[in-house]
Amino acid sequence: MNFTSLVFFVFLPVTVLIYWLTPDKYRWVVLLVASYVFYAFYNVWLISLILITTLVSYLSGLCGQNAKTKRGKKAAVGFTVAVCLILLFVFKYLDFALSGLFALFRLCGADVAFNGFNIILPMGISFYIFQTMSYTFDVYRGKIKAERHLGYYALFVVFFPQLVAGPIERPGDLIPQLKAPRSLDKESFSVGIKFILIGYVQKIIVADFIARFVDAAYNDVHSSGGLALIIATVLFAVQIYCDFSGYSQIAIGCARLMGINLTQNFRRPYLACSPREFWRRWHISFTRWFTDYIYIPLGGNRKGTVRRCLNIMIVFLLSGLWHGANLTFVVWGGLHGLMLVIQSLIPKRRSEVGALKPLFVALTFTAVCFTWIFFRSATLSDAGEVIRSVFSDWKASETLTALGMSLEDVVPCFLALLMLLLSYRIPALVGGLPLSRSVAGQVRTALVYVLIIVTVVTCRCYVADISGVGSFIYFSF
């Protein structure tokens, strides 16, 4: 099920209503059933993979906690990690690995061909695999106790707001909230609606609208000129942020409607002054996962400069591969790793940052946009063509044609970007008003909500009519 699908607009209020009408001790059942129904709309058979990872990690956590020896604990965590990585490899990387192997055979003179198995990629597999692995690691390290209630643990794995695209929640943060009794809180309900509205503004009004211009240029990089590709790359930076941040905002809002707090996943990353700060603001739960479970166990920054730089590169190459079975993602991750390595080698001079902050923000955004070229391109060859065109063949007179844009589209495009800026004002527009006791205040609040909702629905119909409402980009990861 997609957050932007019409069925979800029915699914969510029905689920929330049943949730609050159900006695507290049975609410986990409502959420568990709703979560499996949510995923079943995508593919009912692939729920079996979620059940496998759930049962394996649940039993592994209990076995590891009850093991008398360290070897037994390691065996338990090792079994879970092996199962999770095997499932991830088979469904996400097998074709990629075999294609590379057969390409190597052909370089050696062998007359072999491989067309791929075309295995379906389960939606959100990377997210729920990482979440179950974090549970196993935390039990092994003694940070949390193994959850004995299978129902609550299964809900932790499959909780529908963040099931397919995060945030990647820690068991110590989410499981206690799922188990805690709660009552209907008007303030949480209000905050949840605000998050959902912001998310829909970002996804539907901004991301889905400008996606068609990005697609037009990047689907034919050999004909698109350098200027069109520069604009398309900047628009893609906006698109992927609004698409992914929009999903996270909706997920956070949906959870808040049921009194559950999820991790904030974005903090205006394009205002970062450096690559390191960018990753502290972008996909925050993902960055923390790699830091805690890969970077620090590798030695972090505790084993000298060379080892620190190597650890950074390992983390970012793996993070690139996590995003997809394509060399373009590996290069994207490697470039980010290289930027962080360079930054780690430069002495810190905080006094200079204040005066030159706008310059540092502009340089960081430019560097990030350059890496987006590889992320968005279908192949390394396409990425190379984009870079070549940018530096040698602008074709300025053909820019609008290459973007699939007419003069009539320019104004709506600027309005969409303006809506992105205004979306951050939604909490201020309605902040505190739902709790107002005056009739005038409540009417004013209702009118603001209705205006925003009507705007979002109208834009959804408009965008769907001209370019369609697409799935969230990170559903494929």
XYZ file of C-alpha atoms in Angstrom:
477
model
C 0.000 0.000 0.000
C 1.224 3.453 -0.850
C 0.728 6.488 1.386
C -0.519 8.388 -1.668
C -3.003 5.722 -2.792
C -6.691 6.385 -2.334
C -7.102 3.126 -0.404
C -4.665 4.428 2.225
C -6.863 7.477 2.784
C -9.521 5.002 3.920
C -7.159 2.541 5.617
C -5.554 5.074 7.968
C -8.655 6.636 9.588
C -10.311 3.214 9.904
C -7.209 1.791 11.594
C -6.870 4.763 13.952
C -10.559 4.599 14.858
C -10.490 0.860 15.595
C -7.221 1.304 17.505
C -8.667 3.854 19.944
C -11.955 1.979 20.331
C -10.134 -1.224 21.252
C -9.215 -1.930 24.913
C -5.604 -1.038 25.582
C -4.312 -4.576 26.094
C -5.532 -5.654 22.633
C -4.393 -2.651 20.626
C -1.201 -4.396 19.577
C -3.379 -6.937 17.776
C -5.099 -4.161 15.817
C -1.775 -2.679 14.761
C -0.253 -6.056 13.906
C -3.180 -7.078 11.704
C -3.306 -3.621 10.095
C 0.428 -3.769 9.369
C 0.192 -7.132 7.623
C -2.834 -5.910 5.649
C -0.864 -2.798 4.689
C 1.980 -4.918 3.274
C -0.396 -7.476 1.705
C -1.675 -4.792 -0.675
C 1.822 -4.828 -2.183
C 2.344 -8.601 -2.282
C 0.701 -11.012 0.135
C 3.221 -13.809 -0.517
C 6.216 -11.684 0.413
C 4.873 -11.414 3.938
C 6.519 -14.829 4.363
C 9.941 -13.133 4.245
C 8.929 -10.785 7.051
C 7.665 -13.749 9.074
C 10.951 -15.615 8.550
C 13.089 -12.685 9.704
C 10.722 -12.074 12.613
C 10.776 -15.664 13.893
C 14.516 -16.155 13.355
C 15.504 -12.931 15.140
C 12.933 -13.477 17.914
C 14.203 -16.991 18.703
C 17.808 -15.910 18.269
C 17.319 -13.111 20.790
C 15.931 -15.522 23.386
C 18.635 -18.125 22.716
C 21.386 -15.549 22.829
C 20.142 -14.083 26.100
C 19.826 -17.526 27.708
C 23.158 -18.823 26.396
C 25.638 -19.598 29.158
C 28.771 -18.945 27.126
C 29.963 -16.156 24.885
C 30.315 -18.660 22.060
C 26.626 -19.505 22.378
C 25.673 -15.820 22.277
C 27.819 -15.289 19.184
C 26.291 -18.342 17.509
C 22.791 -16.952 18.082
C 23.559 -13.516 16.680
C 25.610 -15.018 13.858
C 22.713 -17.237 12.771
C 20.316 -14.297 12.603
C 22.764 -12.112 10.685
C 23.476 -14.968 8.258
C 19.779 -15.570 7.551
C 19.066 -11.865 7.130
C 22.027 -11.271 4.816
C 21.257 -14.379 2.738
C 17.680 -13.192 2.196
C 18.909 -9.700 1.354
C 21.542 -11.058 -1.047
C 19.212 -13.431 -2.881
C 16.408 -10.946 -3.410
C 18.446 -7.788 -3.943
C 21.979 -8.619 -5.076
C 22.022 -12.077 -6.675
C 21.422 -10.878 -10.236
C 23.965 -8.077 -9.738
C 26.627 -10.476 -8.437
C 26.059 -13.093 -11.142
C 26.052 -10.451 -13.876
C 29.457 -9.285 -12.677
C 30.733 -12.858 -12.491
C 29.597 -13.703 -16.025
C 31.084 -10.427 -17.294
C 34.399 -11.533 -15.813
C 34.062 -14.905 -17.572
C 33.510 -13.121 -20.886
C 36.603 -10.998 -20.337
C 38.520 -14.247 -19.923
C 37.260 -15.474 -23.300
C 34.361 -17.676 -22.214
C 31.279 -17.609 -24.462
C 28.610 -17.352 -21.761
C 25.516 -15.234 -21.296
C 23.380 -14.395 -18.291
C 20.027 -12.656 -18.557
C 19.251 -12.584 -14.857
C 16.634 -14.347 -12.765
C 14.515 -11.171 -12.524
C 13.691 -11.884 -8.892
C 11.072 -9.526 -7.507
C 12.499 -7.045 -5.006
C 10.415 -7.118 -1.811
C 9.360 -3.601 -0.892
C 11.275 -2.257 2.110
C 13.380 -5.407 2.602
C 16.506 -3.420 3.488
C 14.646 -1.493 6.173
C 13.042 -4.358 8.057
C 16.182 -6.506 7.707
C 18.265 -3.747 9.288
C 15.693 -3.267 12.025
C 15.712 -6.956 12.989
C 19.508 -7.011 12.917
C 19.667 -4.008 15.241
C 17.471 -5.922 17.702
C 19.798 -8.932 17.584
C 22.899 -6.778 18.060
C 21.394 -4.848 20.969
C 20.361 -8.058 22.763
C 23.855 -9.480 22.246
C 25.476 -6.323 23.614
C 23.151 -6.315 26.604
C 21.604 -2.946 25.743
C 18.117 -4.448 25.901
C 16.548 -7.662 27.126
C 15.122 -10.093 24.605
C 11.408 -9.533 24.045
C 9.458 -12.599 25.183
C 6.096 -11.548 23.763
C 6.147 -12.649 20.117
C 3.219 -10.387 19.233
C 4.897 -7.190 20.418
C 8.153 -8.180 18.740
C 6.388 -8.967 15.445
C 4.717 -5.547 15.636
C 8.132 -3.933 16.143
C 9.324 -5.503 12.881
C 6.217 -4.796 10.812
C 4.780 -1.560 12.276
C 3.176 -0.160 9.120
C 4.051 3.588 9.239
C 7.789 2.877 9.013
C 7.781 -0.645 7.559
C 8.867 0.010 3.990
C 11.015 3.151 4.138
C 11.928 3.819 7.743
C 12.853 5.527 9.942
C 14.932 2.530 11.081
C 13.825 2.323 14.690
C 15.822 0.961 17.603
C 14.081 -1.761 19.636
C 14.852 0.049 22.872
C 12.916 3.066 21.601
C 9.956 1.491 19.811
C 9.064 -1.735 21.676
C 8.425 -0.009 25.050
C 6.085 2.448 23.299
C 4.174 -0.396 21.648
C 3.683 -2.032 25.054
C 2.889 1.098 27.080
C -0.761 1.921 27.880
C -1.886 5.254 26.461
C -4.954 7.421 26.202
C -6.165 9.649 23.387
C -4.124 12.845 23.470
C -5.510 15.804 21.543
C -2.103 17.443 21.300
C -0.436 14.309 19.855
C -3.337 13.939 17.447
C -2.900 17.536 16.317
C 0.865 17.139 15.901
C 0.305 13.938 13.916
C -2.007 15.698 11.472
C 0.540 18.496 11.007
C 3.298 16.005 10.175
C 1.037 14.199 7.711
C 0.091 17.445 5.970
C 3.721 18.522 5.672
C 4.584 15.116 4.237
C 1.854 15.237 1.614
C 2.838 18.767 0.601
C 6.433 17.640 0.109
C 5.550 14.427 -1.739
C 2.569 15.355 -3.896
C 2.895 19.082 -4.498
C 6.679 19.178 -4.873
C 8.329 15.781 -5.484
C 5.769 14.233 -7.831
C 5.314 17.452 -9.784
C 8.992 18.063 -10.576
C 9.736 14.347 -11.106
C 8.589 14.486 -14.728
C 11.139 17.212 -15.555
C 13.937 15.217 -13.957
C 12.865 12.048 -15.753
C 12.679 13.793 -19.120
C 16.297 14.941 -18.912
C 17.818 11.847 -17.300
C 15.960 9.356 -19.491
C 17.769 10.780 -22.523
C 21.080 12.140 -21.247
C 22.714 11.936 -24.681
C 20.249 14.423 -26.187
C 19.759 16.661 -23.162
C 22.126 19.578 -22.973
C 24.353 20.471 -20.057
C 22.142 23.302 -18.815
C 19.057 21.072 -18.784
C 20.987 18.400 -16.891
C 22.226 20.936 -14.339
C 18.651 22.076 -13.717
C 17.429 18.466 -13.645
C 20.111 17.521 -11.110
C 19.191 20.388 -8.799
C 15.519 19.503 -9.206
C 16.345 15.878 -8.403
C 18.058 17.033 -5.209
C 14.781 18.705 -4.274
C 12.710 15.749 -5.506
C 14.510 13.027 -3.559
C 14.543 15.137 -0.408
C 10.834 15.938 -0.624
C 10.002 12.364 -1.607
C 11.909 10.718 1.238
C 11.385 13.429 3.843
C 7.710 13.482 2.845
C 7.426 9.751 3.522
C 9.160 10.149 6.884
C 6.888 13.025 7.879
C 3.769 11.033 6.974
C 5.121 7.992 8.847
C 5.848 10.071 11.933
C 2.418 11.673 11.713
C 0.595 8.347 11.345
C 2.403 6.962 14.387
C 1.623 10.077 16.422
C -2.094 9.594 15.715
C -1.720 6.426 17.808
C 0.448 8.057 20.467
C 3.754 6.606 19.213
C 6.871 8.702 18.576
C 9.170 7.794 15.687
C 12.664 9.127 15.053
C 12.983 12.388 13.152
C 14.791 11.403 9.952
C 15.646 14.775 8.360
C 16.724 18.177 9.629
C 16.992 20.458 6.585
C 20.089 18.713 5.178
C 20.705 21.179 2.361
C 21.547 23.842 4.935
C 24.527 21.774 6.081
C 27.927 23.473 6.112
C 29.933 20.308 5.437
C 29.574 16.710 4.243
C 29.736 15.478 7.844
C 26.956 17.811 8.883
C 24.937 16.765 5.835
C 24.945 13.152 7.064
C 23.927 14.305 10.515
C 20.859 15.868 8.916
C 20.073 13.403 6.082
C 18.436 10.003 6.746
C 19.461 10.286 10.377
C 18.325 6.823 11.498
C 20.309 5.240 8.655
C 23.457 7.182 9.527
C 23.173 6.178 13.188
C 22.679 2.524 12.225
C 25.882 2.398 10.164
C 27.773 4.359 12.801
C 26.746 2.117 15.706
C 26.825 -1.287 14.016
C 29.606 -0.960 11.423
C 31.817 2.104 11.891
C 32.363 1.781 15.646
C 32.883 -2.032 15.607
C 35.470 -1.541 12.840
C 37.389 0.682 15.211
C 35.828 4.048 14.464
C 38.367 6.802 14.974
C 40.199 5.005 17.778
C 42.951 3.332 15.737
C 44.740 6.158 13.995
C 44.213 8.333 10.945
C 44.714 5.674 8.273
C 42.340 3.222 9.927
C 39.746 5.967 10.475
C 39.811 6.914 6.789
C 39.557 3.265 5.771
C 36.597 2.752 8.100
C 34.827 5.783 6.622
C 35.283 4.471 3.097
C 34.063 0.981 4.052
C 30.942 2.418 5.671
C 30.039 4.622 2.727
C 30.759 2.019 0.067
C 28.475 -0.355 1.948
C 25.853 2.361 2.336
C 25.983 2.954 -1.406
C 25.529 -0.756 -2.086
C 22.650 -0.809 0.423
C 20.784 1.624 -1.813
C 20.816 -0.681 -4.801
C 22.579 -3.374 -6.804
C 24.232 -0.986 -9.223
C 27.736 0.418 -9.526
C 26.246 3.919 -9.691
C 25.201 3.627 -6.039
C 28.623 2.309 -5.043
C 30.299 5.300 -6.707
C 27.767 7.627 -5.041
C 28.626 6.173 -1.635
C 32.336 6.232 -2.400
C 32.228 9.929 -3.314
C 30.499 10.771 -0.037
C 33.062 8.683 1.817
C 35.881 10.495 0.031
C 34.414 13.881 0.971
C 34.231 12.855 4.633
C 37.782 11.503 4.536
C 39.032 14.823 3.133
C 37.093 16.749 5.749
C 38.487 14.549 8.535
C 42.023 15.436 7.408
C 41.406 19.199 7.463
C 42.040 20.914 10.821
C 38.862 22.290 12.396
C 38.622 26.071 12.540
C 35.212 26.870 13.929
C 35.864 30.623 13.979
C 35.962 30.719 10.165
C 32.662 28.891 9.677
C 30.445 31.644 11.061
C 31.567 34.347 8.638
C 31.721 32.031 5.640
C 28.679 29.885 6.437
C 26.724 30.804 3.254
C 29.756 29.868 1.162
C 30.186 26.533 2.966
C 26.471 25.769 2.559
C 26.676 26.516 -1.182
C 29.808 24.386 -1.630
C 28.312 21.482 0.309
C 25.085 21.628 -1.688
C 27.045 21.716 -4.952
C 29.122 18.703 -3.908
C 26.010 16.775 -2.860
C 24.313 17.606 -6.167
C 27.347 16.290 -8.022
C 27.015 12.959 -6.228
C 23.287 12.887 -7.067
C 24.296 12.583 -10.729
C 25.528 9.045 -10.051
C 22.575 8.220 -7.806
C 20.034 9.238 -10.465
C 21.825 7.908 -13.566
C 20.898 4.435 -14.770
C 24.511 3.511 -15.567
C 28.023 4.841 -15.030
C 28.122 5.595 -18.744
C 25.056 7.831 -18.377
C 26.637 9.582 -15.403
C 29.771 10.202 -17.456
C 27.661 11.646 -20.267
C 25.932 13.999 -17.819
C 29.265 15.281 -16.534
C 30.638 15.649 -20.091
C 27.577 17.635 -21.173
C 27.745 19.916 -18.157
C 31.317 20.924 -18.959
C 31.174 20.982 -22.761
C 27.721 21.100 -24.357
C 25.063 23.225 -22.674
C 22.527 23.463 -25.555
C 20.917 26.369 -23.747
C 18.295 26.989 -26.436
C 16.963 23.430 -26.054
C 16.751 23.442 -22.262
C 12.971 23.561 -21.843
C 12.476 20.889 -24.512
C 15.010 18.582 -22.860
C 13.211 18.989 -19.534
C 9.842 18.275 -21.132
C 8.810 21.689 -19.853
C 6.781 24.413 -21.500
C 6.666 28.055 -20.519
C 3.370 27.318 -18.775
C 5.168 24.849 -16.496
C 7.735 27.345 -15.212
C 5.338 29.192 -12.907
C 3.849 25.990 -11.356
C 7.391 24.718 -10.829
C 8.345 27.827 -8.874
C 5.070 27.620 -6.963
C 5.866 24.004 -6.037
C 9.242 25.064 -4.658
C 7.528 27.908 -2.807
C 5.101 25.394 -1.282
C 8.116 23.456 0.008
C 9.263 26.527 1.916
C 5.743 27.271 3.141
C 5.235 23.675 4.289
C 7.566 24.346 7.197
C 5.120 27.022 8.333
C 2.224 24.567 8.720
C 3.004 23.895 12.428
C 3.147 27.646 13.053
C -0.122 28.231 11.207
C -2.022 25.743 13.323
C 0.283 25.410 16.315
C -1.638 25.280 19.582
C -4.916 26.232 17.950
C -6.625 22.811 18.244
C -6.440 23.211 22.016
C -8.058 26.643 21.909
C -11.189 26.912 24.027
C -12.685 29.806 22.105
C -15.115 29.132 19.289
C -13.320 31.643 17.057
C -9.996 29.870 17.604
C -11.455 26.467 16.801
C -13.163 27.775 13.668
C -9.933 29.394 12.542
C -8.058 26.150 13.104
C -10.653 24.155 11.182
C -10.499 26.575 8.243
C -6.697 26.383 8.072
C -6.783 22.576 8.109
C -9.513 22.454 5.464
C -7.600 24.902 3.246
C -4.402 22.845 3.453
C -6.227 19.554 2.896
C -8.152 20.945 -0.108
C -4.877 22.270 -1.553
C -3.164 18.895 -1.155
C -6.098 16.942 -2.641
C -6.435 19.369 -5.559
C -2.717 19.159 -6.293
C -2.835 15.370 -6.093
C -5.551 15.280 -8.742
C -3.634 17.766 -10.898
C -0.305 15.946 -10.612
C -1.957 12.562 -11.151
C -3.617 13.913 -14.287
C -0.444 15.263 -15.910
C 2.269 12.887 -14.697
C 0.829 10.370 -12.267
C 1.445 9.946 -8.558
C 4.509 7.746 -8.218
C 5.686 5.430 -5.500
C 8.176 6.741 -2.996
C 11.736 6.481 -4.313
C 13.000 4.624 -1.251
C 10.377 1.862 -1.627
C 12.847 0.219 -4.017
C 15.555 0.093 -1.371
